[in-house]
Coordinates of C-alpha atoms and ligand atoms in Angstrom, one line a residue:
M1 CA 0.0 0.0 0.0
V2 CA 1.3 3.5 -0.9
T3 CA 1.5 5.8 2.1
V4 CA 0.1 9.3 1.4
K5 CA 0.6 12.5 3.3
N6 CA -2.2 12.8 5.8
T7 CA -0.7 15.2 8.3
Y8 CA -0.4 18.9 8.6
Y9 CA 3.2 19.6 9.3
V10 CA 4.5 22.8 11.0
T11 CA 8.1 23.5 12.2
T12 CA 10.1 26.0 14.1
P13 CA 13.8 26.6 13.5
L14 CA 16.1 24.6 15.8
Y15 CA 17.4 27.0 18.5
Y16 CA 21.0 27.4 19.2
V17 CA 21.6 26.1 22.7
N18 CA 24.1 28.7 23.9
A19 CA 21.8 30.3 26.4
K20 CA 18.3 30.0 27.9
P21 CA 15.3 30.8 25.6
H22 CA 14.3 34.5 25.4
I23 CA 11.2 36.2 24.0
G24 CA 12.6 36.0 20.4
S25 CA 12.9 32.2 20.5
A26 CA 9.5 32.0 22.3
Y27 CA 7.9 34.2 19.5
T28 CA 8.6 31.7 16.7
T29 CA 7.6 28.8 18.9
L30 CA 4.4 30.4 20.0
A31 CA 3.5 31.2 16.4
A32 CA 3.9 27.6 15.4
D33 CA 1.8 26.6 18.4
I34 CA -1.0 28.8 17.2
I35 CA -0.9 27.2 13.8
A36 CA -0.8 23.6 15.3
R37 CA -3.7 24.2 17.7
F38 CA -5.8 25.9 14.9
Q39 CA -5.2 23.0 12.5
R40 CA -6.0 20.4 15.1
L41 CA -9.2 22.2 16.0
K42 CA -10.0 22.2 12.3
G43 CA -9.9 18.4 12.5
K44 CA -6.5 17.8 10.9
K45 CA -3.9 15.4 12.1
V46 CA -1.0 17.6 13.0
F47 CA 2.7 17.2 13.6
F48 CA 4.5 20.1 15.2
L49 CA 8.3 19.8 15.3
T50 CA 10.7 21.9 17.3
G51 CA 14.1 21.3 18.9
T52 CA 17.7 22.4 19.3
D53 CA 20.7 23.1 17.0
E54 CA 23.6 21.6 18.9
H55 CA 26.6 21.4 16.6
G56 CA 29.1 23.9 15.2
E57 CA 31.7 26.3 16.5
K58 CA 29.2 28.6 18.2
I59 CA 28.2 25.9 20.6
S60 CA 31.7 24.4 21.2
K61 CA 32.9 27.9 22.0
A62 CA 30.1 28.6 24.4
A63 CA 30.8 25.3 26.1
E64 CA 34.5 26.0 26.3
E65 CA 33.9 29.4 27.9
K66 CA 32.1 27.5 30.7
G67 CA 34.9 25.0 30.9
K68 CA 32.7 22.2 29.8
Q69 CA 32.5 19.5 27.1
P70 CA 29.9 20.4 24.4
K71 CA 27.6 17.5 25.2
E72 CA 27.7 18.1 29.0
F73 CA 27.0 21.8 28.4
L74 CA 24.1 21.0 26.1
D75 CA 22.6 18.5 28.4
E76 CA 22.4 21.1 31.1
L77 CA 20.8 23.7 28.8
V78 CA 18.3 21.7 26.7
P79 CA 15.9 21.1 29.6
F80 CA 15.4 24.8 29.8
Y81 CA 13.9 24.6 26.3
T82 CA 11.6 21.7 27.0
D83 CA 10.6 23.3 30.4
Y84 CA 10.0 26.7 28.9
W85 CA 7.9 25.3 26.1
K86 CA 5.8 23.3 28.6
K87 CA 5.2 26.4 30.7
L88 CA 4.2 28.4 27.7
N89 CA 1.7 25.7 26.7
I90 CA 3.5 24.8 23.5
S91 CA 1.8 21.7 22.1
Y92 CA 4.7 20.3 20.1
D93 CA 4.6 16.7 18.9
G94 CA 8.3 16.2 18.4
F95 CA 11.4 17.6 19.9
I96 CA 14.6 17.0 18.0
R97 CA 18.2 17.5 19.1
T98 CA 20.8 17.5 16.3
T99 CA 23.0 15.4 18.6
D100 CA 20.3 12.6 18.6
L101 CA 21.8 9.5 17.1
M102 CA 18.8 9.0 14.8
H103 CA 19.4 12.5 13.3
E104 CA 23.1 11.9 13.0
K105 CA 22.6 8.6 11.1
A106 CA 20.0 10.1 8.8
V107 CA 22.2 13.1 8.0
I108 CA 25.0 10.7 7.0
K109 CA 22.6 8.8 4.8
F110 CA 21.4 12.0 3.1
F111 CA 25.0 13.2 2.6
K112 CA 26.0 9.9 1.0
K113 CA 22.9 9.9 -1.3
V114 CA 23.6 13.5 -2.6
Y115 CA 27.3 12.6 -3.0
E116 CA 26.4 9.5 -5.0
N117 CA 24.1 11.6 -7.1
G118 CA 27.1 13.8 -8.0
D119 CA 25.9 17.0 -6.2
I120 CA 28.6 17.0 -3.6
Y121 CA 32.3 17.2 -4.6
L122 CA 35.7 17.9 -2.9
G123 CA 37.3 21.3 -3.5
E124 CA 39.1 24.2 -1.7
Y125 CA 37.5 27.1 -0.1
E126 CA 38.8 30.5 0.7
G127 CA 36.6 33.1 2.2
Y128 CA 35.8 35.5 5.0
Y129 CA 34.3 33.5 7.9
C130 CA 32.1 35.0 10.6
V131 CA 32.3 32.8 13.7
P132 CA 29.1 33.9 15.4
C133 CA 27.1 33.5 12.2
E134 CA 29.0 30.4 11.1
T135 CA 28.9 31.7 7.6
Y136 CA 31.5 32.4 4.9
Y137 CA 31.2 35.6 2.9
S138 CA 32.8 36.8 -0.3
E139 CA 34.9 40.0 -0.2
T140 CA 32.1 41.9 -2.0
Q141 CA 29.6 41.0 0.7
L142 CA 31.7 42.3 3.6
Q143 CA 31.0 45.7 5.3
G144 CA 33.5 48.3 6.5
E145 CA 36.7 46.7 7.8
K146 CA 35.9 43.2 6.5
N147 CA 33.0 43.0 8.9
C148 CA 30.1 40.5 8.7
P149 CA 27.1 41.9 6.8
S150 CA 24.8 40.2 9.2
C151 CA 26.1 40.8 12.7
G152 CA 28.7 43.4 12.0
K153 CA 31.6 41.5 13.8
K154 CA 35.0 41.1 12.2
T155 CA 35.4 38.2 9.9
Q156 CA 38.5 36.0 9.4
L157 CA 40.1 35.0 6.1
M158 CA 40.2 31.2 6.0
R159 CA 41.3 28.7 3.5
E160 CA 40.5 25.0 3.8
Q161 CA 39.7 21.8 1.8
S162 CA 36.0 21.4 1.8
Y163 CA 33.2 19.4 0.3
F164 CA 30.9 21.5 -1.8
F165 CA 27.2 21.2 -2.5
K166 CA 26.3 22.1 -6.1
L167 CA 23.9 24.9 -5.2
S168 CA 24.5 26.7 -8.5
K169 CA 23.0 23.9 -10.4
Y170 CA 19.6 24.6 -8.8
E171 CA 19.6 28.4 -9.5
Q172 CA 17.0 28.4 -12.3
A173 CA 14.8 25.7 -10.7
L174 CA 14.6 27.7 -7.5
L175 CA 14.0 31.0 -9.2
G176 CA 11.2 29.6 -11.3
Y177 CA 9.6 28.0 -8.3
I178 CA 9.9 30.9 -5.9
E179 CA 8.7 33.5 -8.5
S180 CA 5.7 31.6 -9.5
T181 CA 4.4 30.4 -6.1
D182 CA 3.7 31.6 -2.6
F183 CA 6.5 29.4 -1.3
V184 CA 8.2 32.4 0.4
L185 CA 6.0 34.7 2.5
P186 CA 5.4 37.5 3.3
E187 CA 5.8 39.2 -0.1
S188 CA 8.7 41.4 1.0
R189 CA 10.8 38.3 1.9
K190 CA 9.9 36.7 -1.4
N191 CA 11.3 39.7 -3.3
E192 CA 14.5 39.6 -1.2
I193 CA 15.0 36.0 -2.0
V194 CA 14.3 36.4 -5.7
N195 CA 16.8 39.3 -5.9
F196 CA 19.3 37.3 -4.1
I197 CA 19.1 34.3 -6.4
K198 CA 19.2 36.6 -9.5
Q199 CA 22.6 37.8 -8.4
G200 CA 23.7 34.2 -9.0
L201 CA 24.2 31.2 -6.7
Q202 CA 27.6 29.8 -5.9
D203 CA 28.3 26.3 -4.8
L204 CA 28.2 26.0 -1.0
S205 CA 31.0 24.8 1.2
I206 CA 29.4 22.2 3.4
S207 CA 32.3 20.7 5.4
R208 CA 35.0 22.0 7.7
T209 CA 38.3 20.6 8.8
S210 CA 38.9 23.4 11.3
I211 CA 35.9 22.4 13.4
K212 CA 35.6 19.2 15.4
W213 CA 32.2 19.5 17.0
G214 CA 29.8 18.1 14.4
I215 CA 28.8 15.1 12.3
P216 CA 31.8 13.6 10.4
V217 CA 31.6 13.5 6.6
P218 CA 31.0 9.8 5.9
M219 CA 33.7 9.5 3.2
D220 CA 36.3 11.6 5.0
K221 CA 36.3 11.7 8.7
S222 CA 38.7 14.7 9.0
H223 CA 35.8 16.9 7.9
V224 CA 32.7 17.7 9.8
I225 CA 29.4 18.6 8.1
Y226 CA 28.6 22.3 8.0
V227 CA 26.2 23.1 10.9
W228 CA 23.5 24.5 8.6
F229 CA 23.5 21.5 6.3
D230 CA 23.2 19.3 9.3
A231 CA 20.5 21.4 11.1
L232 CA 18.2 22.0 8.1
L233 CA 17.9 18.2 7.7
N234 CA 16.1 18.0 11.0
Y235 CA 12.9 18.9 9.2
I236 CA 13.0 15.4 7.6
T237 CA 15.0 13.4 10.1
G238 CA 12.6 14.5 12.9
I239 CA 9.7 12.8 11.2
G240 CA 11.4 9.6 10.1
Y241 CA 13.6 10.2 7.1
G242 CA 16.3 7.5 7.4
S243 CA 14.5 5.7 10.2
N244 CA 10.8 5.4 9.6
S245 CA 9.8 5.8 6.0
K246 CA 6.1 5.2 6.5
Q247 CA 5.8 8.0 9.0
F248 CA 8.0 10.2 6.9
K249 CA 5.7 9.7 3.8
S250 CA 2.6 10.4 5.9
I251 CA 4.0 13.8 7.1
W252 CA 6.3 15.2 4.5
P253 CA 6.3 17.8 2.8
A254 CA 6.0 20.5 5.5
D255 CA 3.0 22.7 5.2
V256 CA 4.9 25.6 6.8
H257 CA 8.4 26.3 8.1
L258 CA 8.3 29.3 10.4
M259 CA 11.4 31.4 11.2
G260 CA 12.7 34.9 11.8
K261 CA 13.6 37.0 8.7
E262 CA 17.3 36.6 9.1
I263 CA 17.3 32.9 8.3
V264 CA 14.8 32.9 5.5
R265 CA 17.7 32.6 3.0
F266 CA 18.9 29.3 4.4
H267 CA 15.3 27.9 4.3
A268 CA 14.3 29.3 0.9
V269 CA 17.4 28.7 -1.1
I270 CA 19.8 26.1 0.5
W271 CA 17.1 23.9 1.9
P272 CA 15.0 23.4 -1.2
A273 CA 18.1 22.9 -3.3
M274 CA 19.2 20.2 -0.9
L275 CA 15.8 18.5 -1.2
L276 CA 15.9 18.7 -5.0
A277 CA 19.3 17.1 -5.0
A278 CA 17.9 14.2 -2.9
G279 CA 14.8 13.9 -5.1
L280 CA 12.5 14.9 -2.3
D281 CA 9.4 17.1 -2.4
L282 CA 9.7 20.8 -1.5
P283 CA 8.0 22.3 1.6
K284 CA 4.8 24.2 0.8
K285 CA 5.6 27.4 2.6
V286 CA 8.5 29.3 4.3
F287 CA 7.3 32.2 6.4
G288 CA 9.8 34.7 7.8
H289 CA 8.5 36.8 10.7
G290 CA 9.9 40.1 11.9
W291 CA 12.2 40.9 14.8
L292 CA 11.3 41.8 18.3
T293 CA 12.9 44.7 20.0
V294 CA 12.6 45.5 23.7
E295 CA 11.4 48.9 24.7
G296 CA 12.6 50.1 21.2
E297 CA 16.1 48.5 21.5
K298 CA 17.6 45.4 19.9
M299 CA 18.2 42.6 22.4
S300 CA 21.8 41.9 22.9
K301 CA 24.3 40.4 25.4
S302 CA 26.0 43.8 25.9
K303 CA 22.8 45.6 26.7
G304 CA 21.7 42.7 28.9
N305 CA 18.1 43.3 27.8
F306 CA 17.1 39.8 27.0
I307 CA 13.6 39.2 28.3
D308 CA 12.9 35.9 30.0
P309 CA 9.4 34.8 28.8
I310 CA 8.9 32.8 32.0
E311 CA 9.4 35.9 34.2
V312 CA 6.8 37.7 32.2
T313 CA 4.3 34.9 32.4
E314 CA 4.8 34.4 36.1
K315 CA 3.9 38.1 36.6
Y316 CA 1.1 38.4 34.1
S317 CA 0.0 34.9 33.0
V318 CA 0.9 32.8 30.0
D319 CA -2.1 33.9 28.0
A320 CA -1.6 37.6 28.6
F321 CA 1.9 37.2 27.1
R322 CA 0.7 35.0 24.2
Y323 CA -2.1 37.4 23.5
F324 CA 0.1 40.5 23.6
L325 CA 2.7 39.3 21.2
F326 CA 0.3 38.4 18.4
R327 CA -2.1 41.2 19.0
E328 CA 0.5 43.9 19.1
I329 CA 2.8 42.9 16.2
P330 CA 1.6 42.2 12.7
F331 CA 3.0 38.8 12.0
G332 CA 5.7 39.3 9.4
S333 CA 6.7 42.8 10.5
D334 CA 9.2 43.9 13.2
G335 CA 7.6 44.9 16.5
D336 CA 8.4 46.0 20.0
Y337 CA 7.9 44.4 23.4
S338 CA 7.2 46.7 26.2
E339 CA 5.8 46.1 29.6
K340 CA 3.7 49.2 29.4
A341 CA 2.0 48.2 26.2
L342 CA 1.5 44.7 27.6
V343 CA -0.2 46.1 30.7
Q344 CA -2.4 48.4 28.7
R345 CA -3.7 45.5 26.6
I346 CA -4.3 43.3 29.7
N347 CA -6.3 46.1 31.3
S348 CA -8.4 47.3 28.4
E349 CA -8.8 44.2 26.2
L350 CA -8.4 41.1 28.4
A351 CA -9.8 42.4 31.7
D352 CA -12.3 45.1 30.6
G353 CA -13.2 43.8 27.2
L354 CA -13.3 40.0 27.4
G355 CA -13.2 39.3 31.2
N356 CA -16.0 41.7 32.0
L357 CA -18.2 40.4 29.2
L358 CA -17.9 36.8 30.5
N359 CA -18.3 37.8 34.1
R360 CA -21.5 39.9 33.5
T361 CA -23.0 37.1 31.5
V362 CA -22.3 34.3 33.8
V363 CA -23.3 36.3 36.9
M364 CA -26.7 37.2 35.3
V365 CA -27.4 33.7 34.2
E366 CA -26.7 32.6 37.8
K367 CA -28.8 35.4 39.3
Y368 CA -31.8 35.4 37.0
F369 CA -31.9 31.8 35.6
E370 CA -30.5 29.7 38.5
G371 CA -27.3 29.2 36.5
K372 CA -29.1 27.5 33.5
I373 CA -28.4 29.2 30.1
P374 CA -31.8 30.2 28.7
H375 CA -32.8 29.4 25.1
A376 CA -33.8 32.2 22.8
V377 CA -37.4 32.6 21.6
N378 CA -38.8 35.3 19.3
I379 CA -35.5 37.0 19.0
S380 CA -35.3 40.8 18.3
K381 CA -33.6 42.8 15.6
Q382 CA -30.7 43.5 17.9
D383 CA -30.3 39.8 18.8
K384 CA -30.3 39.0 15.1
E385 CA -27.7 41.7 14.4
L386 CA -25.4 40.3 17.1
R387 CA -25.8 36.8 15.7
D388 CA -25.1 37.8 12.1
F389 CA -22.2 40.0 13.0
T390 CA -20.6 37.3 15.2
L391 CA -21.0 34.7 12.5
K392 CA -19.5 37.0 9.9
K393 CA -16.5 37.8 12.0
S394 CA -16.0 34.2 12.9
E395 CA -15.7 33.3 9.2
E396 CA -13.3 36.2 8.7
T397 CA -11.2 35.1 11.7
D398 CA -10.9 31.6 10.3
K399 CA -9.5 32.9 7.0
L400 CA -7.2 35.3 8.7
I401 CA -5.6 32.6 10.9
E402 CA -5.3 30.4 7.8
A403 CA -3.4 33.2 6.1
L404 CA -1.2 33.7 9.3
E405 CA -2.5 37.2 9.8
F406 CA -2.7 36.7 13.5
H407 CA -3.0 40.3 14.7
R408 CA -5.9 40.9 12.3
A409 CA -7.6 37.6 13.4
L410 CA -7.4 38.8 17.1
S411 CA -8.7 42.2 16.1
S412 CA -11.6 40.5 14.4
I413 CA -12.3 38.5 17.5
W414 CA -12.3 41.7 19.6
E415 CA -14.8 43.2 17.2
I416 CA -17.2 40.4 18.4
I417 CA -16.3 41.1 22.0
N418 CA -16.8 44.9 21.6
A419 CA -20.1 44.3 19.8
S420 CA -21.3 42.0 22.6
N421 CA -20.3 44.6 25.2
K422 CA -22.2 47.3 23.3
Y423 CA -25.2 44.9 23.0
I424 CA -25.3 44.5 26.8
N425 CA -25.1 48.2 27.3
D426 CA -27.9 48.8 24.8
Q427 CA -30.1 46.0 25.9
K428 CA -29.7 46.7 29.6
P429 CA -30.6 43.2 30.8
W430 CA -30.7 44.4 34.5
E431 CA -33.6 46.7 33.5
L432 CA -35.3 43.9 31.7
A433 CA -35.0 41.9 34.9
K434 CA -36.4 44.7 37.0
A435 CA -39.3 45.0 34.6
D436 CA -39.8 41.2 34.8
K437 CA -39.4 40.9 31.0
K438 CA -38.2 37.3 31.3
E439 CA -38.4 36.3 27.6
E440 CA -36.4 39.3 26.4
L441 CA -33.9 38.9 29.3
G442 CA -33.5 35.2 28.3
N443 CA -32.9 36.2 24.7
V444 CA -30.2 38.6 25.7
L445 CA -28.4 36.1 27.9
A446 CA -28.7 33.4 25.3
S447 CA -27.2 35.6 22.7
L448 CA -24.4 36.7 24.9
S449 CA -23.6 33.1 25.8
E450 CA -23.5 32.2 22.1
S451 CA -21.2 35.0 21.2
L452 CA -18.9 34.0 24.1
R453 CA -19.0 30.3 23.1
I454 CA -17.9 31.3 19.6
T455 CA -15.3 33.7 21.0
S456 CA -13.9 30.9 23.1
I457 CA -13.4 28.7 20.0
L458 CA -11.8 31.4 18.0
L459 CA -9.4 32.2 20.8
A460 CA -8.4 28.6 21.5
P461 CA -5.3 28.6 19.3
F462 CA -4.0 31.9 20.8
I463 CA -4.9 31.7 24.5
P464 CA -5.9 28.1 25.1
E465 CA -6.1 28.3 28.9
T466 CA -8.5 31.2 28.7
S467 CA -10.6 29.5 26.1
E468 CA -11.0 26.5 28.4
K469 CA -11.8 28.8 31.4
I470 CA -14.6 30.5 29.3
Q471 CA -16.0 27.2 28.3
K472 CA -15.9 25.9 31.9
Q473 CA -17.8 29.0 33.1
L474 CA -20.3 28.5 30.4
G475 CA -20.6 24.8 31.2
I476 CA -19.6 23.7 27.7
E477 CA -16.8 21.9 26.0
V478 CA -15.9 22.5 22.3
K479 CA -13.6 20.3 20.3
K480 CA -14.2 21.6 16.8
F481 CA -13.5 24.9 15.2
D482 CA -16.5 24.6 12.8
E483 CA -18.8 25.0 15.8
A484 CA -17.8 28.7 15.6
F485 CA -19.8 29.0 12.4
K486 CA -23.1 28.1 13.9
W487 CA -25.5 29.8 16.3
N488 CA -27.6 28.3 19.1
L489 CA -25.5 25.3 19.8
I490 CA -25.6 25.6 23.6
Q491 CA -28.0 22.9 24.8
K492 CA -31.1 24.2 26.6
G493 CA -30.6 24.3 30.4
T494 CA -26.8 24.0 30.2
K495 CA -25.6 24.6 33.8
T496 CA -22.9 27.3 34.0
G497 CA -19.8 27.0 36.2
K498 CA -18.7 29.3 38.9
A499 CA -18.1 32.9 37.7
E500 CA -14.5 33.7 38.1
I501 CA -12.3 36.7 37.1
L502 CA -10.4 35.9 33.9
F503 CA -7.8 38.6 34.0
R504 CA -7.1 41.0 36.9
K505 CA -6.3 44.6 36.1
V506 CA -2.7 45.7 36.7
E507 CA -1.4 49.1 37.9
L508 CA 1.6 49.8 35.7
E509 CA 3.3 51.8 38.5
K510 CA 3.1 48.9 40.8
A511 CA 4.4 46.5 38.0
G512 CA 7.4 48.8 37.5
K513 CA 8.1 49.0 41.3
E514 CA 8.0 45.3 41.7
K515 CA 10.5 45.0 38.8
K516 CA 12.9 47.5 40.5
E517 CA 12.6 45.7 43.8
K518 CA 13.4 42.4 42.2
E519 CA 16.5 43.8 40.4
S520 CA 17.9 45.3 43.6
T521 CA 17.7 42.1 45.6
Ligands
LIG1 N1 20.0 27.5 14.7 C1 19.5 28.4 13.8 C2 18.3 27.8 13.0 C3 18.5 26.5 12.4 S1 17.0 25.9 11.7 C4 17.5 24.6 10.8 C5 19.1 29.7 14.4 N2 18.9 29.7 15.7 S2 18.6 30.9 16.7 O1 18.5 30.4 18.0 O2 19.6 31.9 16.5 O3 17.2 31.5 16.2 C6 16.1 30.8 16.2 C7 14.9 31.6 15.9 O4 14.7 32.6 16.9 C8 14.8 32.3 14.6 O5 13.6 32.2 14.0 C9 15.0 33.8 15.0 O6 14.5 34.6 14.1 C10 14.3 33.8 16.3 N3 14.7 35.0 17.1 C11 15.9 35.2 17.8 N4 15.9 36.5 18.2 C12 14.8 37.1 17.8 C13 14.2 38.4 18.0 N5 14.8 39.3 18.7 N6 12.9 38.6 17.5 C14 12.2 37.6 16.9 N7 12.8 36.4 16.7 C15 14.1 36.2 16.8 O7 19.1 30.7 13.7

């Protein structure tokens, strides 16, 4: 029997394990989590792969600085990643380390295959090498005093025997594919890549004799495989290439590889060429998101302004952090993290907008209907308007998430929340209660419960804990995204749970003070 792809496959880059995760690494991982959760809710079988990039000079240097062997150093740091992802509610299905034996064996297999196909050959390389970026540059690419065009640090002129990958051979195939499809997104990155390829592709040096920490070249053990060639292969080795071909065929090709903009070139040029050389299908999409700054500044070791995502979530909750990042910054553009902006969004959108709406609804159902959600009868024009608006926005949100336009999706969900809050204020259910207009009162609370039910589904990929809390308070449990496209699904007499505050308001001054106190202790 032929195995066919039946799984939606989303990946993050593999993180360099030279320090603990920061909000930049969390950002890519959270975006992948949103996609994975969304596709699962849509009924798809999903495989979400993440992991760690553990070879190369950057890692061995970091280990050396700590007086440790690379593997010992890595084994101490990798648990931070798994632990952080658990705390941030990342629902990954696979976690790959490039030092996993299974990966190493599969990389060797791939290397041999491409060598036998004639796309890898031995030559000599001379170039300007940037150690932090692990990349060679030609003289024309350098900036200023022979500095790296990516990180700005000084490069070193190096010459060594090296195995080369025939990247140039794939120039036209790649150009044709990228220009004619939506393989690279957003559009601005696609243009960058097209221009880059048009300047001409040179063969790529893919082995080093000067570096010891890596996977040896199978036909010449004095070389180790270039860290990017090794790491990119995780996307196939992590799902069974070289070890479980049935699983591999059911998952590959990837539906989307997510990454920051600075590494799109590796994923949109080198990676597809490697796959073509091995006769494998190409991934469907490579999406390069923007960069996060902190209070307007680039994060850096020298500034010491790396933000620890766990510290943020312990103070403000995981969902507030998840919500903020994807509401504040258009996915694909650069954006800024600031505590002030986070607090503002918690207060106005999560606490006032969403929290208040839920609380008012559940408390009134409790007070006026003994905690049983009423069913609508003879609905009014306003009830219909809320229903139609919610359903329209729900369809829109679905499309926006599918298109990875997360901030617009969240904004569309908040239109439902705002419309529902306006509806309460206009309908004044407390006055209907006073006037003993039970039927109208029932209709209002039924409509609000429905709009909240739908909101909870739409929010599930972004803020899963909050979504569950809303459903618990409404006394429902939803497993399918499609239920957001229908009205009146709450069973008559559904018993609500206990009304609880979803998000507490925060005073920014207090938040700042706590931070200073912590720093001075
Ligand atoms: N190890 C390579 C990837 C190999 S994939 C086969 C690597 N690792 S990294 O740890 O440096 O970066 C991993 C991801 O974190 C990238 O997507 C990168 O863009 C993201 N971020 C790191 N700092 C960031 C910000 N300040 N802002 C947003 N994301 C950034 O590259």
